[in-house]
Short mmCIF file of the N, C-alpha and C atoms (twelve columns), coordinates in Angstrom:
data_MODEL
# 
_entry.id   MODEL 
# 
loop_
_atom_site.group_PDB 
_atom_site.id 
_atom_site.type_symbol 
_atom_site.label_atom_id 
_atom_site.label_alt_id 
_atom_site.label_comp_id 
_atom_site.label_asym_id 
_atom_site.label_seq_id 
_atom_site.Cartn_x 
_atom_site.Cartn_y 
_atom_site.Cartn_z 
_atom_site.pdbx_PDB_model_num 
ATOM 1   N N  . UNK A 1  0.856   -1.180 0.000  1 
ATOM 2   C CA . UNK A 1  0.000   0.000  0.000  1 
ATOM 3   C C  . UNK A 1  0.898   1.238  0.000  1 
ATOM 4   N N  . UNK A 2  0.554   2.189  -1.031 1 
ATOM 5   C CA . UNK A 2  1.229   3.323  -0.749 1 
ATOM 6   C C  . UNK A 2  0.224   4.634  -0.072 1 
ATOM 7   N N  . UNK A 3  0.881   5.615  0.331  1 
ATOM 8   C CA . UNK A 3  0.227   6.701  1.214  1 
ATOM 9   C C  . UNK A 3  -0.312  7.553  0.091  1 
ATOM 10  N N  . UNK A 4  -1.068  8.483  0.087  1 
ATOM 11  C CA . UNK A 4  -1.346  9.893  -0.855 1 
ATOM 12  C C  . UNK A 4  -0.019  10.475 -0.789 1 
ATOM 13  N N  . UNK A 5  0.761   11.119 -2.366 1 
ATOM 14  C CA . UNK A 5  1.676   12.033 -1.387 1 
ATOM 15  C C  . UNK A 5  0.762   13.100 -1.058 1 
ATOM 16  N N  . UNK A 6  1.639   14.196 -0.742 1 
ATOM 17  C CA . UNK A 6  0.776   15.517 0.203  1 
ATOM 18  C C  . UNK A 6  -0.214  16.110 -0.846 1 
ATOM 19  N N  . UNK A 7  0.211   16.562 -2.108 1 
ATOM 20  C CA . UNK A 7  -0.684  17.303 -3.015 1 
ATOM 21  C C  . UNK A 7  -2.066  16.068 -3.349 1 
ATOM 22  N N  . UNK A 8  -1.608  15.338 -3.714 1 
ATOM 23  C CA . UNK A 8  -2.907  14.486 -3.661 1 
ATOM 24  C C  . UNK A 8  -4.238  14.219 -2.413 1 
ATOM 25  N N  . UNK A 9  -2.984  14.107 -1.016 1 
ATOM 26  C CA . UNK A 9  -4.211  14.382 0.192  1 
ATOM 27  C C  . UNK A 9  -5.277  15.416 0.390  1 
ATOM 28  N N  . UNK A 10 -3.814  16.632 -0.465 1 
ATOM 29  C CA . UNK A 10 -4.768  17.849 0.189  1 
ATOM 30  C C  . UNK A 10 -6.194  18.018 -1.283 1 
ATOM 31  N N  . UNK A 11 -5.633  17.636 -2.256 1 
ATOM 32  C CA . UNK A 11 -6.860  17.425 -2.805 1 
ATOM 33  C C  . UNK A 11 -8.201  17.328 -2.575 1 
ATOM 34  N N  . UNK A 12 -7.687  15.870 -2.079 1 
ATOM 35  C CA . UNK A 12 -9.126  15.209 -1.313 1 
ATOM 36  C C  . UNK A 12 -9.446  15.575 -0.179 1 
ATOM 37  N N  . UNK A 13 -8.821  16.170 0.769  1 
ATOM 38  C CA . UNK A 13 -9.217  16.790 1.973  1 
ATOM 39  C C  . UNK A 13 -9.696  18.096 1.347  1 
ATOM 40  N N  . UNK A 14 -9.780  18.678 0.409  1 
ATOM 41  C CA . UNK A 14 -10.282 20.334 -0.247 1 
ATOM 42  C C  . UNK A 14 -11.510 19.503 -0.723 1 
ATOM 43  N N  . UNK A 15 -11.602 18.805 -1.219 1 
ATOM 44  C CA . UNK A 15 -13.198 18.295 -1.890 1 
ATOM 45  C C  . UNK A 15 -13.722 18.235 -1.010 1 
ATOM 46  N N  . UNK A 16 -13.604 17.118 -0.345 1 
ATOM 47  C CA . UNK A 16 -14.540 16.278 1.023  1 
ATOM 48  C C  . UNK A 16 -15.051 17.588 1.637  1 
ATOM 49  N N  . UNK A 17 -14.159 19.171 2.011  1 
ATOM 50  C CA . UNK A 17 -14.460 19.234 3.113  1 
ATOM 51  C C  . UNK A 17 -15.226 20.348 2.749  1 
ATOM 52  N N  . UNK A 18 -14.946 20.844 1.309  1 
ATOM 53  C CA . UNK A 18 -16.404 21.919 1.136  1 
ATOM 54  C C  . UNK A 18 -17.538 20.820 0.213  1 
ATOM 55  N N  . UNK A 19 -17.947 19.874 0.726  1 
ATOM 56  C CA . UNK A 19 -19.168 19.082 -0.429 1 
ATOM 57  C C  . UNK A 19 -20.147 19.748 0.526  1 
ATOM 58  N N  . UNK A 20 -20.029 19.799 1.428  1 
ATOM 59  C CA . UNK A 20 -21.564 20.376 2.213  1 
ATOM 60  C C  . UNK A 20 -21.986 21.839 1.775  1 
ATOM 61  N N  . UNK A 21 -21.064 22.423 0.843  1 
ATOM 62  C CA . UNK A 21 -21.419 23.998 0.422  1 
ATOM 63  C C  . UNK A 21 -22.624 23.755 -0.800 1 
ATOM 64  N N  . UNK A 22 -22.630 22.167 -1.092 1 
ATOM 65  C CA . UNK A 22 -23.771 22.135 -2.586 1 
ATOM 66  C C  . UNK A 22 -25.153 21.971 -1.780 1 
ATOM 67  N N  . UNK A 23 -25.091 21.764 -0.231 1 
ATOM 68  C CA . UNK A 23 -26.465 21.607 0.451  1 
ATOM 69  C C  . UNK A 23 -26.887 22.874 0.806  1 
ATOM 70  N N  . UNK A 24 -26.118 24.142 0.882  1 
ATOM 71  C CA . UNK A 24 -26.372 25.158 1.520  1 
ATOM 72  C C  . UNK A 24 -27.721 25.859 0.969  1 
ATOM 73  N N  . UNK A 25 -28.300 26.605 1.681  1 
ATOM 74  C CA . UNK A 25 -29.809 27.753 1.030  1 
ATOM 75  C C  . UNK A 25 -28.986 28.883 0.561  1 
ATOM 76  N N  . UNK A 26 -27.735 29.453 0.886  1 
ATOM 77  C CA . UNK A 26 -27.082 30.282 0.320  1 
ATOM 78  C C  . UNK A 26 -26.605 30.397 -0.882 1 
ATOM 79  N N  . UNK A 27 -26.504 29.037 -1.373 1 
ATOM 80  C CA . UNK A 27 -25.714 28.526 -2.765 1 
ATOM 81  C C  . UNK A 27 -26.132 29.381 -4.152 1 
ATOM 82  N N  . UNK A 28 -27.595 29.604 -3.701 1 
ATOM 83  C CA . UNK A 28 -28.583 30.742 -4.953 1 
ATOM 84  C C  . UNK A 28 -28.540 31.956 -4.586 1 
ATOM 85  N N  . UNK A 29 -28.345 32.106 -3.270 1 
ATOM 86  C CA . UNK A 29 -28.614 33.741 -3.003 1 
ATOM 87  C C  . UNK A 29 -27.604 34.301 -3.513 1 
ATOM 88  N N  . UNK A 30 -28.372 36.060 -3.582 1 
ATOM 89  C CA . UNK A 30 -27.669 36.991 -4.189 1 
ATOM 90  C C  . UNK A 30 -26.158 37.068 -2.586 1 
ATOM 91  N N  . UNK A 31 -25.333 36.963 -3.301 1 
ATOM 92  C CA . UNK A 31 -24.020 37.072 -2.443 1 
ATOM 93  C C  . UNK A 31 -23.657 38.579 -1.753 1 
ATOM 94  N N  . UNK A 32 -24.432 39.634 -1.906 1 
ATOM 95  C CA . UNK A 32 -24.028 41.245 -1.793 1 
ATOM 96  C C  . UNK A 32 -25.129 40.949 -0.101 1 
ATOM 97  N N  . UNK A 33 -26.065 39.963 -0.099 1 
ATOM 98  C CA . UNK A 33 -26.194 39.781 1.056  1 
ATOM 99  C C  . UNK A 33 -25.275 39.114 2.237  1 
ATOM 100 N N  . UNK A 34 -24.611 38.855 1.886  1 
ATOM 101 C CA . UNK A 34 -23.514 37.761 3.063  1 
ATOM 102 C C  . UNK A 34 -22.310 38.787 3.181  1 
ATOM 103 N N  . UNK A 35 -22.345 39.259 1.850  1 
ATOM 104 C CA . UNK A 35 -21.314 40.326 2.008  1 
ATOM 105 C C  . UNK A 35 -20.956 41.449 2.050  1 
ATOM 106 N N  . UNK A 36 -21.428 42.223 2.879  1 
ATOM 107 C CA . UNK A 36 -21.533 44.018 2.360  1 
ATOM 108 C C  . UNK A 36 -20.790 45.016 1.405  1 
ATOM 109 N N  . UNK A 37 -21.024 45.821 1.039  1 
ATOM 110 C CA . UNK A 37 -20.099 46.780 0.695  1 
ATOM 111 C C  . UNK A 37 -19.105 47.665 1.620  1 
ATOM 112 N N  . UNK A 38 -17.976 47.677 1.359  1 
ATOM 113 C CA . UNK A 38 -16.808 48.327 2.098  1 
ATOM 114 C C  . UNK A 38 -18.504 49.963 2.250  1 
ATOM 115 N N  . UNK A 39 -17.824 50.300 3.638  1 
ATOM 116 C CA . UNK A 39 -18.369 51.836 3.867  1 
ATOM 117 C C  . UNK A 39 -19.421 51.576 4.633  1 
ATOM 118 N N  . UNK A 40 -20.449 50.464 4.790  1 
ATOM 119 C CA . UNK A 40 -21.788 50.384 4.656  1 
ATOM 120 C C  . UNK A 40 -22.196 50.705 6.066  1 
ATOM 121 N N  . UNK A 41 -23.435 51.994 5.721  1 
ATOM 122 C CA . UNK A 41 -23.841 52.513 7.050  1 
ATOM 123 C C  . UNK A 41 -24.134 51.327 7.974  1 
ATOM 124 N N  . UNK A 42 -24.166 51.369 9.597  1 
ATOM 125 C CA . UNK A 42 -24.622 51.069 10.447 1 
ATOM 126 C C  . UNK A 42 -25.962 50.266 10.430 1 
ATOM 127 N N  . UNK A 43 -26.767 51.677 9.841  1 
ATOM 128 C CA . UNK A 43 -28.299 50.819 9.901  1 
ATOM 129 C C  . UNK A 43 -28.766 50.104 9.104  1 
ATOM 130 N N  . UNK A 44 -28.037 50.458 7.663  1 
ATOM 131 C CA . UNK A 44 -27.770 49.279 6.423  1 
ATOM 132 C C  . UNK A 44 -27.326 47.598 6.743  1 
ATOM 133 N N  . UNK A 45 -26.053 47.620 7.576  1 
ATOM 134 C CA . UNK A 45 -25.603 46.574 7.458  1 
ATOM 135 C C  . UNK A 45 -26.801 45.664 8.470  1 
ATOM 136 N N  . UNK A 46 -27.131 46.320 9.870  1 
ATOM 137 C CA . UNK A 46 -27.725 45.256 10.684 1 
ATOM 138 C C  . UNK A 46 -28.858 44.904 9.812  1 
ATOM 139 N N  . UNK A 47 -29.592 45.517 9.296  1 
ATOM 140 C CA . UNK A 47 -30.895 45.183 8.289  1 
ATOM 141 C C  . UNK A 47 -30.134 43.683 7.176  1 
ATOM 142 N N  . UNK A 48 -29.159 44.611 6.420  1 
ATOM 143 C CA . UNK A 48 -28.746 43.239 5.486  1 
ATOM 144 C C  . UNK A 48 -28.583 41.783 6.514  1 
ATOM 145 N N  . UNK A 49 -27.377 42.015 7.673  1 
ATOM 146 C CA . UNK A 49 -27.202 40.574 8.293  1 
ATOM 147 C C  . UNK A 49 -28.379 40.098 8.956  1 
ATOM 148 N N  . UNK A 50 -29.585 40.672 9.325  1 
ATOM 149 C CA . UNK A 50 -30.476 40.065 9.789  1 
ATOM 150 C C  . UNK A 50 -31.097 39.160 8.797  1 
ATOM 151 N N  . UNK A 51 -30.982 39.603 7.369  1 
ATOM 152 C CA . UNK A 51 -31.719 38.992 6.435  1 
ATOM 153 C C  . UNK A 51 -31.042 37.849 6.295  1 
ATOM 154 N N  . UNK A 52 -29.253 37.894 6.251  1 
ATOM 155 C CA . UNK A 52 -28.667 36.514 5.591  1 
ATOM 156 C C  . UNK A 52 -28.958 35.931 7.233  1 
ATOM 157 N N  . UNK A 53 -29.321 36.328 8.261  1 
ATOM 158 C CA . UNK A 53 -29.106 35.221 8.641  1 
ATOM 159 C C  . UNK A 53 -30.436 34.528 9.075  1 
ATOM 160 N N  . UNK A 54 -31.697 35.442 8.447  1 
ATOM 161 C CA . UNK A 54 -32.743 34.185 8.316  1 
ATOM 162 C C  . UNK A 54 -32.674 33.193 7.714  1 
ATOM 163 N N  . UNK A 55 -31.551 33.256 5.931  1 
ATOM 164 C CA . UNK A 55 -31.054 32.747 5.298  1 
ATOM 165 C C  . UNK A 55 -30.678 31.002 6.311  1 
ATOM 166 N N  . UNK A 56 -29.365 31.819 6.956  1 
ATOM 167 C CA . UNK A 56 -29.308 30.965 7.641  1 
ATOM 168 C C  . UNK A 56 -29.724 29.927 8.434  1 
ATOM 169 N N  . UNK A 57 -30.208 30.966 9.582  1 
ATOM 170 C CA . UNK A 57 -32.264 29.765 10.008 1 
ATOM 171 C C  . UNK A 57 -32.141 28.655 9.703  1 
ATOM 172 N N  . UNK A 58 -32.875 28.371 8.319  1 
ATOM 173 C CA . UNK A 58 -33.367 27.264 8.092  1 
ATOM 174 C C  . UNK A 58 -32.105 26.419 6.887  1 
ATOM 175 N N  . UNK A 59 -31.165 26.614 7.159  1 
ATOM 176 C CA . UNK A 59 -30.260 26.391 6.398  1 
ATOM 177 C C  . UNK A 59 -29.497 24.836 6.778  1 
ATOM 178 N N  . UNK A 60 -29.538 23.598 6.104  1 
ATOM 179 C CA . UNK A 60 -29.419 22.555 6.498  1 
ATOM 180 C C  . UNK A 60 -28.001 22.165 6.748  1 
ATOM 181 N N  . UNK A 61 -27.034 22.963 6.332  1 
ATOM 182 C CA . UNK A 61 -25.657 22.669 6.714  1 
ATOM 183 C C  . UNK A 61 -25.092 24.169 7.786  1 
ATOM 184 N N  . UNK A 62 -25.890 24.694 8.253  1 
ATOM 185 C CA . UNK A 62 -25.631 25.887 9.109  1 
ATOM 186 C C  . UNK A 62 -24.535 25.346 9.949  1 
ATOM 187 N N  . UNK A 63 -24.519 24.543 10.933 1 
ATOM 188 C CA . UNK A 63 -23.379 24.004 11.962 1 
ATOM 189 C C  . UNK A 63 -21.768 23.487 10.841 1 
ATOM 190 N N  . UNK A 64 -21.990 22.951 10.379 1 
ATOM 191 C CA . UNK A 64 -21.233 22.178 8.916  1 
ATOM 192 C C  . UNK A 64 -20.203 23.909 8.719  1 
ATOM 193 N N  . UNK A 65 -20.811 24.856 7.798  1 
ATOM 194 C CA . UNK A 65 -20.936 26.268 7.945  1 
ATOM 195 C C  . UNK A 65 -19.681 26.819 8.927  1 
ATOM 196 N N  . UNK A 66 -20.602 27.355 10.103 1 
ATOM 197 C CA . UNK A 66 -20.066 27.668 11.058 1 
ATOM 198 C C  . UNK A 66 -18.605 27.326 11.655 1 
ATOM 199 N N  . UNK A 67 -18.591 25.608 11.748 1 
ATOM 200 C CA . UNK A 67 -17.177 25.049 12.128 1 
ATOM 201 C C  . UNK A 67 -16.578 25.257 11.239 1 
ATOM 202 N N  . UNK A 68 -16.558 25.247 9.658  1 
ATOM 203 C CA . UNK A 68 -15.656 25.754 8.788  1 
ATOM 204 C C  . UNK A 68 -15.347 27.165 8.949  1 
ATOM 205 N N  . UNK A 69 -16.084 28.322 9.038  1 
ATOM 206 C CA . UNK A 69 -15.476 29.653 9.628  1 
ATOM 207 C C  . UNK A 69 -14.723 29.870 10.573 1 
ATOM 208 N N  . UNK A 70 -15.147 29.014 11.300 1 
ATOM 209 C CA . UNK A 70 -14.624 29.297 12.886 1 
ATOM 210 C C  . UNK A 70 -12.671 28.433 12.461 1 
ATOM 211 N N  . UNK A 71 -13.041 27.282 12.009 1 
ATOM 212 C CA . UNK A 71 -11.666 26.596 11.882 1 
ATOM 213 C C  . UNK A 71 -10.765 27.284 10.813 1 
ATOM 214 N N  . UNK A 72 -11.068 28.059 9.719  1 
ATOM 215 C CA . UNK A 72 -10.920 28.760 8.519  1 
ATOM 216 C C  . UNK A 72 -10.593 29.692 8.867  1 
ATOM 217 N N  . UNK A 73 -10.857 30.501 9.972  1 
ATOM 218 C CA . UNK A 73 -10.897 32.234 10.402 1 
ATOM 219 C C  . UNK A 73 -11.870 33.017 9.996  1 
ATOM 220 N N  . UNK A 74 -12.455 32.831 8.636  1 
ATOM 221 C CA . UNK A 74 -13.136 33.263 7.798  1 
ATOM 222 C C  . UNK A 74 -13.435 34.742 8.444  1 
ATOM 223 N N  . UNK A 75 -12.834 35.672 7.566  1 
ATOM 224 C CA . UNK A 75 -12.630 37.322 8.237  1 
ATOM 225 C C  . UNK A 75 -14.129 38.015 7.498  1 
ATOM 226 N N  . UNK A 76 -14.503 38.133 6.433  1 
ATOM 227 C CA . UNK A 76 -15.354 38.417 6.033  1 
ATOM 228 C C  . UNK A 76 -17.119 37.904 5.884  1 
ATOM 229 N N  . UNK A 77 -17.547 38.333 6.004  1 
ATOM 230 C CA . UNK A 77 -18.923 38.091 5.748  1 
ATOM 231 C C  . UNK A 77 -19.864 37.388 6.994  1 
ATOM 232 N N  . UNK A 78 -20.998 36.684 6.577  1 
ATOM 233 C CA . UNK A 78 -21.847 35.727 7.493  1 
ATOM 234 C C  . UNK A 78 -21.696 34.518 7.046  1 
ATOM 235 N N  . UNK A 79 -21.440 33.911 8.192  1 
ATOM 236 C CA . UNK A 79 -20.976 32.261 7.608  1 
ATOM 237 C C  . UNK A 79 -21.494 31.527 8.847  1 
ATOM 238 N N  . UNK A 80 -22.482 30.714 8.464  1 
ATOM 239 C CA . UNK A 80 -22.694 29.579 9.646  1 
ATOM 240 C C  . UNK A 80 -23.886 30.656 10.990 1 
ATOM 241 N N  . UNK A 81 -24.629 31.881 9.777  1 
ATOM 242 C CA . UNK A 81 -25.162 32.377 10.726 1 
ATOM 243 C C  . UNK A 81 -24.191 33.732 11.606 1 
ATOM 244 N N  . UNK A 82 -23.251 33.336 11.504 1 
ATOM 245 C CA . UNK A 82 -22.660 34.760 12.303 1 
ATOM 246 C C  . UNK A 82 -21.824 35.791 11.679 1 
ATOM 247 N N  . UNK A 83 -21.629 36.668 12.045 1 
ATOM 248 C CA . UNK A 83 -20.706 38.230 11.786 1 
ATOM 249 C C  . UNK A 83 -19.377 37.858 12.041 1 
ATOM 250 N N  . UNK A 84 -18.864 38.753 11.283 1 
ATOM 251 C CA . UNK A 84 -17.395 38.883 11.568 1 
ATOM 252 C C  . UNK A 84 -17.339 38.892 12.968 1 
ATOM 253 N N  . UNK A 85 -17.772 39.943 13.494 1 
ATOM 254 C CA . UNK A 85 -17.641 40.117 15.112 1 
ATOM 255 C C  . UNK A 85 -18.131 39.382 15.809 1 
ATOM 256 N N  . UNK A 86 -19.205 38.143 15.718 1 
ATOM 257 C CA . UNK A 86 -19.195 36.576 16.525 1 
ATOM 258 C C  . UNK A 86 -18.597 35.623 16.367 1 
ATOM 259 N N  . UNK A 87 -17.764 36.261 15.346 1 
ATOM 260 C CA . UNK A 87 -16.956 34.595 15.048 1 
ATOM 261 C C  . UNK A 87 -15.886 34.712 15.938 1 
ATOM 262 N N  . UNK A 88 -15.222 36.360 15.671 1 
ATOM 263 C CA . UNK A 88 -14.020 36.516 17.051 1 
ATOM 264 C C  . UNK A 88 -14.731 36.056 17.999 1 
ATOM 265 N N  . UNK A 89 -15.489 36.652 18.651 1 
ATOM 266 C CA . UNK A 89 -16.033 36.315 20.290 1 
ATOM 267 C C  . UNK A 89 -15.995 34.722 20.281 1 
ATOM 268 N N  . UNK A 90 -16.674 33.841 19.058 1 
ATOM 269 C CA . UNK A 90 -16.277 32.522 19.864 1 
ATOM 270 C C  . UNK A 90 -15.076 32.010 19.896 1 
ATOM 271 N N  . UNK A 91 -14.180 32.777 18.939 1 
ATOM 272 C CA . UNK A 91 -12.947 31.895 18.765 1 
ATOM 273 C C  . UNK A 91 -11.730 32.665 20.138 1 
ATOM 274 N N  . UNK A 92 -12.676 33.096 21.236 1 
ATOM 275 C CA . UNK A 92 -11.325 33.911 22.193 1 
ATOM 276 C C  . UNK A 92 -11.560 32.752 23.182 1 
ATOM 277 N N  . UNK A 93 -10.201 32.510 23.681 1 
ATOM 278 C CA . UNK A 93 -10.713 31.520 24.754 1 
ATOM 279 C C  . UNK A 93 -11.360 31.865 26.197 1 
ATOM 280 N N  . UNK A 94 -11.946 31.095 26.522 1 
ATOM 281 C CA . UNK A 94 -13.246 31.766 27.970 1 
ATOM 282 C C  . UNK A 94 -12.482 32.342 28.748 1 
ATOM 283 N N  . UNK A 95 -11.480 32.256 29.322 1 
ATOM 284 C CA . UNK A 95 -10.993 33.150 30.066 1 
ATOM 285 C C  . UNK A 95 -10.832 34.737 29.927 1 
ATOM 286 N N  . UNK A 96 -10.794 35.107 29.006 1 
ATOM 287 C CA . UNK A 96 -10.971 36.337 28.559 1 
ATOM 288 C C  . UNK A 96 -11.960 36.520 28.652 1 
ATOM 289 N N  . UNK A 97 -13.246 36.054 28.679 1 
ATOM 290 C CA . UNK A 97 -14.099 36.599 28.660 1 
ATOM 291 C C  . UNK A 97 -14.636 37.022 30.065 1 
ATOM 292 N N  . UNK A 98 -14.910 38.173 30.286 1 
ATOM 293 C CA . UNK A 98 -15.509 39.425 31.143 1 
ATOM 294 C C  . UNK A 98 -16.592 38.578 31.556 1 
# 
């Protein structure tokens, strides 16, 4: 038996690990929702992320999602349901937290 070398693993570890992005409710949506425009007022943006993340709601790979942001860093947008600024908060470890 031989091993994968590395470019071949990471292959298949890059397929496998976004196949759950073809289950997503996001897959059709317009993308200017998940992602704002650089500048975007205050009362603009909470209106837009409330919307992607009804999106989210009912979204059958939401958790799937999420652990990929969170493990990814994923700096931009709503992913797995949350903001840029919840994804830091979960990824600080509890002690920091106040």
């Amino acid at each position: 038996m031989t091993l994968p070398t590395t470019r071949q693993h990471t292959i298949a570890f890059s397929a496998a690990d976004t196949d759950w992005q073809r289950h997503s409710r996001c897959r059709d949506a317009d993308p200017s929702l998940f992602f704002g425009p650089e500048n975007e007022a205050g009362h603009e943006r909470a209106l837009r992320e409330t919307e992607a993340k009804r999106v989210c709601e009912e979204c059958p790979v939401l958790l799937r999602c999420r652990r990929h942001a969170l493990a990814h860093f994923e700096q931009h947008g709503i992913w797995g349901g949350l903001t840029e600024n919840e994804r830091t908060r979960h990824r600080r470890p509890l002690w920091r937290v106040p």
